[in-house]
PDB file of C-alpha atoms and ligand atoms in Angstrom:
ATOM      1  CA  UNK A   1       8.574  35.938  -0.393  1.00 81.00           C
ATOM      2  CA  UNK A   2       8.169  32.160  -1.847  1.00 95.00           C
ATOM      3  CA  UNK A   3       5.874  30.735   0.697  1.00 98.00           C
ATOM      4  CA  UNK A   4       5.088  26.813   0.361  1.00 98.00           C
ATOM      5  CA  UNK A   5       2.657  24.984   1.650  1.00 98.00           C
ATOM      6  CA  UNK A   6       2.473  21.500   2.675  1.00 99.00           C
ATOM      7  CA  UNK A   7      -0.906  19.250   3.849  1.00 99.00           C
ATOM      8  CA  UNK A   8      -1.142  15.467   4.566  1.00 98.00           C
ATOM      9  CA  UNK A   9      -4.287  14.027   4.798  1.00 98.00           C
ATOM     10  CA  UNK A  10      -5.340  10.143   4.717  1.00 98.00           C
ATOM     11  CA  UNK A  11      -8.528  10.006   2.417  1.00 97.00           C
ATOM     12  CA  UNK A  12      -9.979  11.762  -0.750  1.00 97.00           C
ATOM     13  CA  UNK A  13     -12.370  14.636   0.835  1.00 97.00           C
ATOM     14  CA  UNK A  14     -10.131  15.359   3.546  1.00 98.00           C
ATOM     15  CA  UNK A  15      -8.369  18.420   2.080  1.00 98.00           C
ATOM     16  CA  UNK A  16     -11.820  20.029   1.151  1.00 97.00           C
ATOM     17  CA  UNK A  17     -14.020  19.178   4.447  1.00 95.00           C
ATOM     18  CA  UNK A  18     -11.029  19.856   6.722  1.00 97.00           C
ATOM     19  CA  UNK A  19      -8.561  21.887   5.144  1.00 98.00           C
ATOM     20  CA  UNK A  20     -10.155  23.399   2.122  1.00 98.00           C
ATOM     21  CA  UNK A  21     -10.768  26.795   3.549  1.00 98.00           C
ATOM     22  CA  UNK A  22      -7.067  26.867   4.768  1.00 98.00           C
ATOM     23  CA  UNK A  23      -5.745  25.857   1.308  1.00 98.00           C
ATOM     24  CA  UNK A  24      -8.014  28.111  -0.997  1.00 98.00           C
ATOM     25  CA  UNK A  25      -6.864  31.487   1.184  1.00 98.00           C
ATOM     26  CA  UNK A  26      -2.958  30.259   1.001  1.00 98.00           C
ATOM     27  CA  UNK A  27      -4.147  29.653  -3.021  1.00 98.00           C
ATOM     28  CA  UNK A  28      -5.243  33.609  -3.108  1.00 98.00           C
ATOM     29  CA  UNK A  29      -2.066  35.094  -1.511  1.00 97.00           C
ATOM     30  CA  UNK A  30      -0.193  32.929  -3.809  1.00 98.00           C
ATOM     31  CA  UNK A  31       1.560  30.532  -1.672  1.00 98.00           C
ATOM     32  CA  UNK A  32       2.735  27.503  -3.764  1.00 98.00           C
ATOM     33  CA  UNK A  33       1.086  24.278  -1.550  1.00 98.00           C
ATOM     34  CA  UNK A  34       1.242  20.406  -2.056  1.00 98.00           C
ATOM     35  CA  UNK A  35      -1.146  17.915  -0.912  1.00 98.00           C
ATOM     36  CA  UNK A  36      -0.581  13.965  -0.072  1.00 98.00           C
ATOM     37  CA  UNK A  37      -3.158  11.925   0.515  1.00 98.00           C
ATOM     38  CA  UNK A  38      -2.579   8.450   1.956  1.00 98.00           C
ATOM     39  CA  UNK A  39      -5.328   6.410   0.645  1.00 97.00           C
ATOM     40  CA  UNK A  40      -8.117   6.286  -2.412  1.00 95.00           C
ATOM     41  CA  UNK A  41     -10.702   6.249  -0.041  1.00 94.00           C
ATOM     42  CA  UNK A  42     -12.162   2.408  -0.760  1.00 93.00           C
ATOM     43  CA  UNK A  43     -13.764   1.461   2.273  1.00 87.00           C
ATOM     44  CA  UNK A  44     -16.134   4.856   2.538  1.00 87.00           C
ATOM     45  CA  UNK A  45     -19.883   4.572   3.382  1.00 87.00           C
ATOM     46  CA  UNK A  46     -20.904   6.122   0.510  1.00 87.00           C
ATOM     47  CA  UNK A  47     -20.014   4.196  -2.730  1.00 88.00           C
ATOM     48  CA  UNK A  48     -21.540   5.776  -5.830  1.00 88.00           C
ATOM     49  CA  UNK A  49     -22.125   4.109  -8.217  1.00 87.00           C
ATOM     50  CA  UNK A  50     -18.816   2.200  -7.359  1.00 87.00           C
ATOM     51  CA  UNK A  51     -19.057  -1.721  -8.133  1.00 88.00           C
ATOM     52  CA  UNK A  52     -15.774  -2.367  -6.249  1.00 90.00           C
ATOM     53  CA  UNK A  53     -13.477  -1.009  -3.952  1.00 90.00           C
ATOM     54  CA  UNK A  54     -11.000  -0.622  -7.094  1.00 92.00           C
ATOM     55  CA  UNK A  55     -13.661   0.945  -8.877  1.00 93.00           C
ATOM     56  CA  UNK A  56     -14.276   3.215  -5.891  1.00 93.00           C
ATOM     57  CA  UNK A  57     -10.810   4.062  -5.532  1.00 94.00           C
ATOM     58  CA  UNK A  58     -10.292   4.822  -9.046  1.00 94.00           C
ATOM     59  CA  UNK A  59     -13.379   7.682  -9.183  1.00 96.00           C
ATOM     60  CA  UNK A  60     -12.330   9.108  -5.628  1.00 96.00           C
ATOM     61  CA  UNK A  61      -8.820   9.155  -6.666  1.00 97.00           C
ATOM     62  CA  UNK A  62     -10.578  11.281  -9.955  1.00 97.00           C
ATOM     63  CA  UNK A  63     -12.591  13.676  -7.461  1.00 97.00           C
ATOM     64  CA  UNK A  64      -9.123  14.425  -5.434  1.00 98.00           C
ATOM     65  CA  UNK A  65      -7.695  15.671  -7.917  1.00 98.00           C
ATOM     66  CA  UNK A  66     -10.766  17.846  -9.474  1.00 98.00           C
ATOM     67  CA  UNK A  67     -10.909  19.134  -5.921  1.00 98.00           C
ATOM     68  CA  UNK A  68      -7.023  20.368  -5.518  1.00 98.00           C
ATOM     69  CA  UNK A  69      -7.874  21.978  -8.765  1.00 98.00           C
ATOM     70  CA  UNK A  70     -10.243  23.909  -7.075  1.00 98.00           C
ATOM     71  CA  UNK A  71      -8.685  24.728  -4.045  1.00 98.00           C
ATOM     72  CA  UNK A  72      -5.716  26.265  -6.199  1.00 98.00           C
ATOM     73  CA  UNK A  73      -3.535  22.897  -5.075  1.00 98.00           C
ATOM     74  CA  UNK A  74      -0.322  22.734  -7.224  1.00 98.00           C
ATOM     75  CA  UNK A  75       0.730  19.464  -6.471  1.00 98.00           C
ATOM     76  CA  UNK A  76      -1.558  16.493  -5.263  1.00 98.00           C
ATOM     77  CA  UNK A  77      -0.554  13.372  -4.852  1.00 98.00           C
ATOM     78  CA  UNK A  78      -2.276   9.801  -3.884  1.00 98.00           C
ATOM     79  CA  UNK A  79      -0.076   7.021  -2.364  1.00 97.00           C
ATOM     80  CA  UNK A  80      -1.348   3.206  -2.547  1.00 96.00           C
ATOM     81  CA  UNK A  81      -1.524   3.033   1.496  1.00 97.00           C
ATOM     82  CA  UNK A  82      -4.470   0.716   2.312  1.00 96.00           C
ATOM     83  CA  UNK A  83      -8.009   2.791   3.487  1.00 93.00           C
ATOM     84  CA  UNK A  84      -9.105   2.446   7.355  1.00 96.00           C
ATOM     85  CA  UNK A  85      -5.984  -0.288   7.423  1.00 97.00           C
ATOM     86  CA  UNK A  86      -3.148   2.988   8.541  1.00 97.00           C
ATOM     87  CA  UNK A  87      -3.172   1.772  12.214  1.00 98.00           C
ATOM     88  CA  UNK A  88      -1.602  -1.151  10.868  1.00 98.00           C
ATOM     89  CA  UNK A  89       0.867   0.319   8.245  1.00 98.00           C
ATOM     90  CA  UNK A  90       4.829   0.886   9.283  1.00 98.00           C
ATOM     91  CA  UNK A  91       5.432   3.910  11.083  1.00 98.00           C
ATOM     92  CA  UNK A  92       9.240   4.345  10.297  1.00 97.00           C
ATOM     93  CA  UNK A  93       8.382   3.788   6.707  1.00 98.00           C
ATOM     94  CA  UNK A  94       5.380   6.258   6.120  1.00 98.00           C
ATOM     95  CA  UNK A  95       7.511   9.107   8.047  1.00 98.00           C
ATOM     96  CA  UNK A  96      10.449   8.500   5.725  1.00 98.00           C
ATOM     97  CA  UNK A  97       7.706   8.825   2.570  1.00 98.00           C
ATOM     98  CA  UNK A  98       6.858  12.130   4.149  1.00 98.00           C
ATOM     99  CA  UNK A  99      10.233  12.928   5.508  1.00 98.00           C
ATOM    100  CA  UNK A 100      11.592  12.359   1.647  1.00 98.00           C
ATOM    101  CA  UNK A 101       8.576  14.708   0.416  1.00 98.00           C
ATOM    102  CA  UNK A 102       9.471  17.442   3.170  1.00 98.00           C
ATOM    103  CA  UNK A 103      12.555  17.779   2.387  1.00 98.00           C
ATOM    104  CA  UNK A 104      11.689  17.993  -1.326  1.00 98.00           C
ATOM    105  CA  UNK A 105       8.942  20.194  -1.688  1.00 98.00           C
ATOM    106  CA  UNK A 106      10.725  22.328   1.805  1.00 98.00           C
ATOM    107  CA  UNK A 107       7.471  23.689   2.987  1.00 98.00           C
ATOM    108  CA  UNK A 108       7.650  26.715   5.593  1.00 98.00           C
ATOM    109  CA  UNK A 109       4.482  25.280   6.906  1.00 98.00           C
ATOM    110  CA  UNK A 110       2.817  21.864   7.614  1.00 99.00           C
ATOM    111  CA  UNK A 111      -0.950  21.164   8.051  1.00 99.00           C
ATOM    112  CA  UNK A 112      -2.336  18.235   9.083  1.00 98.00           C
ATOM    113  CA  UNK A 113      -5.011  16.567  11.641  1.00 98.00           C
ATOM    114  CA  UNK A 114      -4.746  16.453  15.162  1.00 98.00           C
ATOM    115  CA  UNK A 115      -4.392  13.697  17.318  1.00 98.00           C
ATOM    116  CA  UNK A 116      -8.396  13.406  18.037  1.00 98.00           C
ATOM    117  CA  UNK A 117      -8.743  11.842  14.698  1.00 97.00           C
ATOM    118  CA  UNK A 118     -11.299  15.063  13.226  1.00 97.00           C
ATOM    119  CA  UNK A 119     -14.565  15.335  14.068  1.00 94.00           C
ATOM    120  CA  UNK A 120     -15.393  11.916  12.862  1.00 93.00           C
ATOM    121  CA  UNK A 121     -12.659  10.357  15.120  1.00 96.00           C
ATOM    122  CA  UNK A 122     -11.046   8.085  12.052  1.00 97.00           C
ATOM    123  CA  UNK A 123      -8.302   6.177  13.185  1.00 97.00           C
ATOM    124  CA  UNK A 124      -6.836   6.703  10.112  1.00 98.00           C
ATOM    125  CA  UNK A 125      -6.858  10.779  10.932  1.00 98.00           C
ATOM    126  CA  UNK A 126      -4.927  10.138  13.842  1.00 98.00           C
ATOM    127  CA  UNK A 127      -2.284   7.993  12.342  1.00 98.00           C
ATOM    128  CA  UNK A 128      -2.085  10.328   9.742  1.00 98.00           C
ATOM    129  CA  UNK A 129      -1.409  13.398  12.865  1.00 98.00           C
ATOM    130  CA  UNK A 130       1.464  11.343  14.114  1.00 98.00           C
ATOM    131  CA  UNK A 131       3.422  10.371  11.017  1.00 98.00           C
ATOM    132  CA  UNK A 132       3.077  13.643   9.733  1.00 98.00           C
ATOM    133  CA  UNK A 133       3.798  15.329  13.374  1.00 98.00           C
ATOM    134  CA  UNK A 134       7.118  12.650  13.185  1.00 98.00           C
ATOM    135  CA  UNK A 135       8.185  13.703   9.643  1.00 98.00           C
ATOM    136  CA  UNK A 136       7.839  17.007  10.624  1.00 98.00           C
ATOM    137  CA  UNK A 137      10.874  16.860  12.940  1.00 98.00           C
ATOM    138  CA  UNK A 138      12.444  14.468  11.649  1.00 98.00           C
ATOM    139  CA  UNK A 139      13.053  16.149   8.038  1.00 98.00           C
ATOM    140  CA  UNK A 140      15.118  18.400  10.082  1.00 98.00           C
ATOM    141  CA  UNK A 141      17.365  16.054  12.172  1.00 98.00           C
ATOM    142  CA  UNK A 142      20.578  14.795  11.748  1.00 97.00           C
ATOM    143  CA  UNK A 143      20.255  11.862  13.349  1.00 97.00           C
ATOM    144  CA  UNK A 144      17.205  10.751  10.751  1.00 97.00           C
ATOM    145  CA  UNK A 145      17.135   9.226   7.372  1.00 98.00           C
ATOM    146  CA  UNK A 146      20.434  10.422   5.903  1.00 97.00           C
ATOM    147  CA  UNK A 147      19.947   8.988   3.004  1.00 97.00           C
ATOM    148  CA  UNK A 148      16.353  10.831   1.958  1.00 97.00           C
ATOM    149  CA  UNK A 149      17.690  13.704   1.002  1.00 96.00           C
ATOM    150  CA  UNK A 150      19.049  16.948   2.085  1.00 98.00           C
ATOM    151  CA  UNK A 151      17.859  17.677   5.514  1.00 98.00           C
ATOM    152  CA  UNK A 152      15.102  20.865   5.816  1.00 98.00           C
ATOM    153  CA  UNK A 153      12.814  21.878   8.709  1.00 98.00           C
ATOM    154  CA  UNK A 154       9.909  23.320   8.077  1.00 98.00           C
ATOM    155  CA  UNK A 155       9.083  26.347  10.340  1.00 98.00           C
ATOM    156  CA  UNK A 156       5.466  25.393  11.455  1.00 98.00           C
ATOM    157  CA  UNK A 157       3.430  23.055  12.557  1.00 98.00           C
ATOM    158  CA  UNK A 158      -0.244  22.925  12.821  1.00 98.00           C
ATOM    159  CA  UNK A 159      -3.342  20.219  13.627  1.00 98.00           C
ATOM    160  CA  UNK A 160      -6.482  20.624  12.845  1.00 98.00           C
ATOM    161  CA  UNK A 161      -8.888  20.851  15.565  1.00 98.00           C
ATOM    162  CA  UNK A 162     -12.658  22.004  15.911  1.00 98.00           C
ATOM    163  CA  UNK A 163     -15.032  24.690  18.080  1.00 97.00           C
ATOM    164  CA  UNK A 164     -17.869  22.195  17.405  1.00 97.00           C
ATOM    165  CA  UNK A 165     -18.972  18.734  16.667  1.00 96.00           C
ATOM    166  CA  UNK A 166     -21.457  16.683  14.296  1.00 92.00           C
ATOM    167  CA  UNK A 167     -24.878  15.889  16.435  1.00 89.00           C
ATOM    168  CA  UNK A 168     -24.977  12.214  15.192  1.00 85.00           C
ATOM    169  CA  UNK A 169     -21.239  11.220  16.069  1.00 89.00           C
ATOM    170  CA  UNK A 170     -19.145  10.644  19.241  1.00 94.00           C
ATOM    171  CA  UNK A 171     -17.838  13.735  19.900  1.00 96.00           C
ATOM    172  CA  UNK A 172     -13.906  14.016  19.283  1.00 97.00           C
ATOM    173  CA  UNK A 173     -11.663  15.596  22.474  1.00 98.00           C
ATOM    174  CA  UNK A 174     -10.208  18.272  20.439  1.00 98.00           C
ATOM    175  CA  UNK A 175      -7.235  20.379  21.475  1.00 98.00           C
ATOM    176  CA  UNK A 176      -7.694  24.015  22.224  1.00 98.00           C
ATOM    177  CA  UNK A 177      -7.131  26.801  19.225  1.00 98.00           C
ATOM    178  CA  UNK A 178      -4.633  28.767  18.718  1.00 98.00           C
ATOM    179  CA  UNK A 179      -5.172  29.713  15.092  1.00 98.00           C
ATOM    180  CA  UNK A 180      -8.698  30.837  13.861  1.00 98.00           C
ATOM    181  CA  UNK A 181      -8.967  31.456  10.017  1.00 98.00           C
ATOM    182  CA  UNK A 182     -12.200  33.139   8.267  1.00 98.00           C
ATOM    183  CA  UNK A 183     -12.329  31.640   5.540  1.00 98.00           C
ATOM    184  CA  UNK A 184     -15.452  33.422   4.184  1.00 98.00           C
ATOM    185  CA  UNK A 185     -13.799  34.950   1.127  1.00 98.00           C
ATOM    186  CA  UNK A 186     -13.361  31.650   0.025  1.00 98.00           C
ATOM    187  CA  UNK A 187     -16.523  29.630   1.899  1.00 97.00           C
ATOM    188  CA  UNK A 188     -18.173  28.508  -1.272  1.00 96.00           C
ATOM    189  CA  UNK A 189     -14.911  27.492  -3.262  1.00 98.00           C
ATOM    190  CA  UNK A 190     -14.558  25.342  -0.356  1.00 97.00           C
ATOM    191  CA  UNK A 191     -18.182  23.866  -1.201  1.00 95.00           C
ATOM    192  CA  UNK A 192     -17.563  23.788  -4.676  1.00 97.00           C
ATOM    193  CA  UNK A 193     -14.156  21.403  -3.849  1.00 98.00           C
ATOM    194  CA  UNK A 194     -16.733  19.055  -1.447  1.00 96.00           C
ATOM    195  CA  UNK A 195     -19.341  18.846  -4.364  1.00 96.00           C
ATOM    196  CA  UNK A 196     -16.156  17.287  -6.379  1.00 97.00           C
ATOM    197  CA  UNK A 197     -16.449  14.615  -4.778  1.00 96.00           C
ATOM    198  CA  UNK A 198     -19.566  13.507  -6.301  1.00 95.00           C
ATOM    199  CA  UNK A 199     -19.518   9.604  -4.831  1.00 95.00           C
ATOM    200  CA  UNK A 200     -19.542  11.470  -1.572  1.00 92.00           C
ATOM    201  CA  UNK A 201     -22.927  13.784  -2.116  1.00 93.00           C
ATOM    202  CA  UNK A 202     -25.315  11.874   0.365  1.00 92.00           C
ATOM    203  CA  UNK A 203     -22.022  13.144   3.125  1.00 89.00           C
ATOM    204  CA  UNK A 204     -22.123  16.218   1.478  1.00 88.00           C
ATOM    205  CA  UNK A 205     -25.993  16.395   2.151  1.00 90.00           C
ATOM    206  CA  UNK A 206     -25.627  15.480   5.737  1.00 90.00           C
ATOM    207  CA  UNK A 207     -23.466  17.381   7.113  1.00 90.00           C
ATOM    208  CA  UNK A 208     -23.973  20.683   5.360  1.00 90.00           C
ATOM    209  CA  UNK A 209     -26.640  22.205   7.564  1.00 92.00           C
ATOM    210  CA  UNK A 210     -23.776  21.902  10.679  1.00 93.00           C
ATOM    211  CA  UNK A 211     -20.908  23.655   8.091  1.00 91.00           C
ATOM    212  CA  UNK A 212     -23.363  25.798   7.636  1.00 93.00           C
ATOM    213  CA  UNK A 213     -23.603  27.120  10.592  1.00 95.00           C
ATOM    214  CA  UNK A 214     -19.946  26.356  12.059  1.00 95.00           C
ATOM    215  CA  UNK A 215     -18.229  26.134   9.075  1.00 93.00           C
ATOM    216  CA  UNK A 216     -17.253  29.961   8.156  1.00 97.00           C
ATOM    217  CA  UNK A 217     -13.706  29.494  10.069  1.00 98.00           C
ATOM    218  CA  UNK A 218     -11.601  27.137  10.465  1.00 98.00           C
ATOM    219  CA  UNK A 219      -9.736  26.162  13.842  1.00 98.00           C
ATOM    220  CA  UNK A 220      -6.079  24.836  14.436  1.00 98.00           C
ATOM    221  CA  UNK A 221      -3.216  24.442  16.814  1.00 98.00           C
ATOM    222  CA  UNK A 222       0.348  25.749  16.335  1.00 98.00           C
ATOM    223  CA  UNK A 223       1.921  22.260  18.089  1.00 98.00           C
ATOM    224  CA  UNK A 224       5.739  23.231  16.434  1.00 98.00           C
ATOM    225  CA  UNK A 225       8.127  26.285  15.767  1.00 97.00           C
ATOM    226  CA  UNK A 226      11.269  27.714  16.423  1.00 96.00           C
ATOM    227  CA  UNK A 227      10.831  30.093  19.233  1.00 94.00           C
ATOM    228  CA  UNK A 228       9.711  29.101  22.408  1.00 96.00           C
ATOM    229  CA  UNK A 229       6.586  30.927  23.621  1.00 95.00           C
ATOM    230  CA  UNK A 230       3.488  30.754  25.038  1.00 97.00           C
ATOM    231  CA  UNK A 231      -0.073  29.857  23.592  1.00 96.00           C
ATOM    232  CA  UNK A 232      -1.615  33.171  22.276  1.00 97.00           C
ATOM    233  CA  UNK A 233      -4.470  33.441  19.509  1.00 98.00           C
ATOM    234  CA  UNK A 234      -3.278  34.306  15.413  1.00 98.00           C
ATOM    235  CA  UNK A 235      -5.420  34.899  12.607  1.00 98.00           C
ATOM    236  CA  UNK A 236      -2.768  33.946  10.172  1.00 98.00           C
ATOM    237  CA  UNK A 237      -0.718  30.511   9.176  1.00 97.00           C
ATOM    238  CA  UNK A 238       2.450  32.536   8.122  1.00 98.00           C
ATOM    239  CA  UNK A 239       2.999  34.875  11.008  1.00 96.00           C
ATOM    240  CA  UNK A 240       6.128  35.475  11.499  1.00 94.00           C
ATOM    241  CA  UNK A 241       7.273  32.737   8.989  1.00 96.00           C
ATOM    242  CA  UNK A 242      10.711  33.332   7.177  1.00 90.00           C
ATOM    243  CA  UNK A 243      11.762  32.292   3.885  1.00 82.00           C
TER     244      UNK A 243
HETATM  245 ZN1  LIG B   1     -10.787  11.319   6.256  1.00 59.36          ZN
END
């Protein structure tokens, strides 16, 4: 079966820290999966050796890519949206960017953050949940962009959420799991994707001791699919998934 495999995330980092464990076990079972990330990351904390935010943007858009590599992402791809600034970007238009990519790439399955904006609570996270969550069912309706392409709907739908939180940040309110994945076969791949990001180390550094200890699964929520049914707990993305 041709499984695909679609993640949208808003900065450089994002697809290792949150969904890197996720990605690398789709990579091993040989599910074909895309990534789009919605910004280069210029307004992080943690600069480099970055002069500028262009200058940042340019090396984290570098370290994205190095990372996909190791996850086993086939496609990656950065758009120009502006970082921390997504609150303010146009809702109708980012959904029909995603939307057009949906229906393009037709994934059978769609990751992305939930609602809480992560354990880091970015806004930008939490835009990023609800264009996504919109292009999701939109890809699929008649009544929606017509003229982006052939209309597919992708079979799942799942945010990222957490079973713990960072002791130096506001906690998050994060939605209860229904999908637990061990990512331990692939734990240190997962690492190795993190450490791409080398204008990131001092975050790398910091938060390490908590993935650690928490970090050996990975927690979402099924929020879409076809049948109607009630919450139960799944080990695996691509139950039940069709071609
Ligand atoms: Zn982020």
């Amino acid at each position: 079966m041709s499984l695909r495999l679609l993640c949208v995330v808003a900065h450089p980092d994002d697809e290792c820290f949150a969904f890197g464990g996720a990605l690398a076990l789709a990579a091993d079972r040989g599910v074909e999966i895309s990534v789009i990330c919605l910004t280069d990351g210029q307004a992080a904390t943690y600069r480099g050796s970055a002069t500028s935010g262009k200058e940042l943007g340019e090396m984290r858009r570098a370290e994205f890519v190095a990372s996909c590599k190791i996850l086993g992402v086939a496609h990656y791809e950065l758009l120009d949206y502006q970082d921390a600034q997504l609150e303010f970007a146009n809702l109708s238009e980012l959904a029909g960017k995603l939307v057009t990519r949906i229906r393009s790439f037709r994934p059978q399955v769609v990751l992305t953050f939930g609602s809480d904006g992560a354990l880091n609570t970015h806004p930008d996270h939490t835009v990023v949940s609800a264009a996504t969550t919109a292009a999701f069912h939109w890809a699929g309706s008649p009544k929606r962009y017509l003229e982006l392409g052939e209309l597919y709907q992708p079979q799942r739908l799942y945010h990222l959420t957490t079973s713990y939180f960072l002791p130096y940040r506001q906690p998050p309110l994060p939605a209860p799991w229904t999908l637990t994945l061990d990512i331990n076969s692939v734990f240190d791949r997962k690492l190795e994707a993190f450490r791409a990001h080398t204008s990131q180390a001092p975050l790398m550094e910091r938060t390490k001791p908590v993935f650690d200890e928490h970090g050996h699964e990975e927690r979402y929520t099924l929020i879409a699919s076809p049948v109607p049914q009630p919450a139960r707990q799944s080990t695996d993305m691509f139950e039940g998934v069709a071609e």
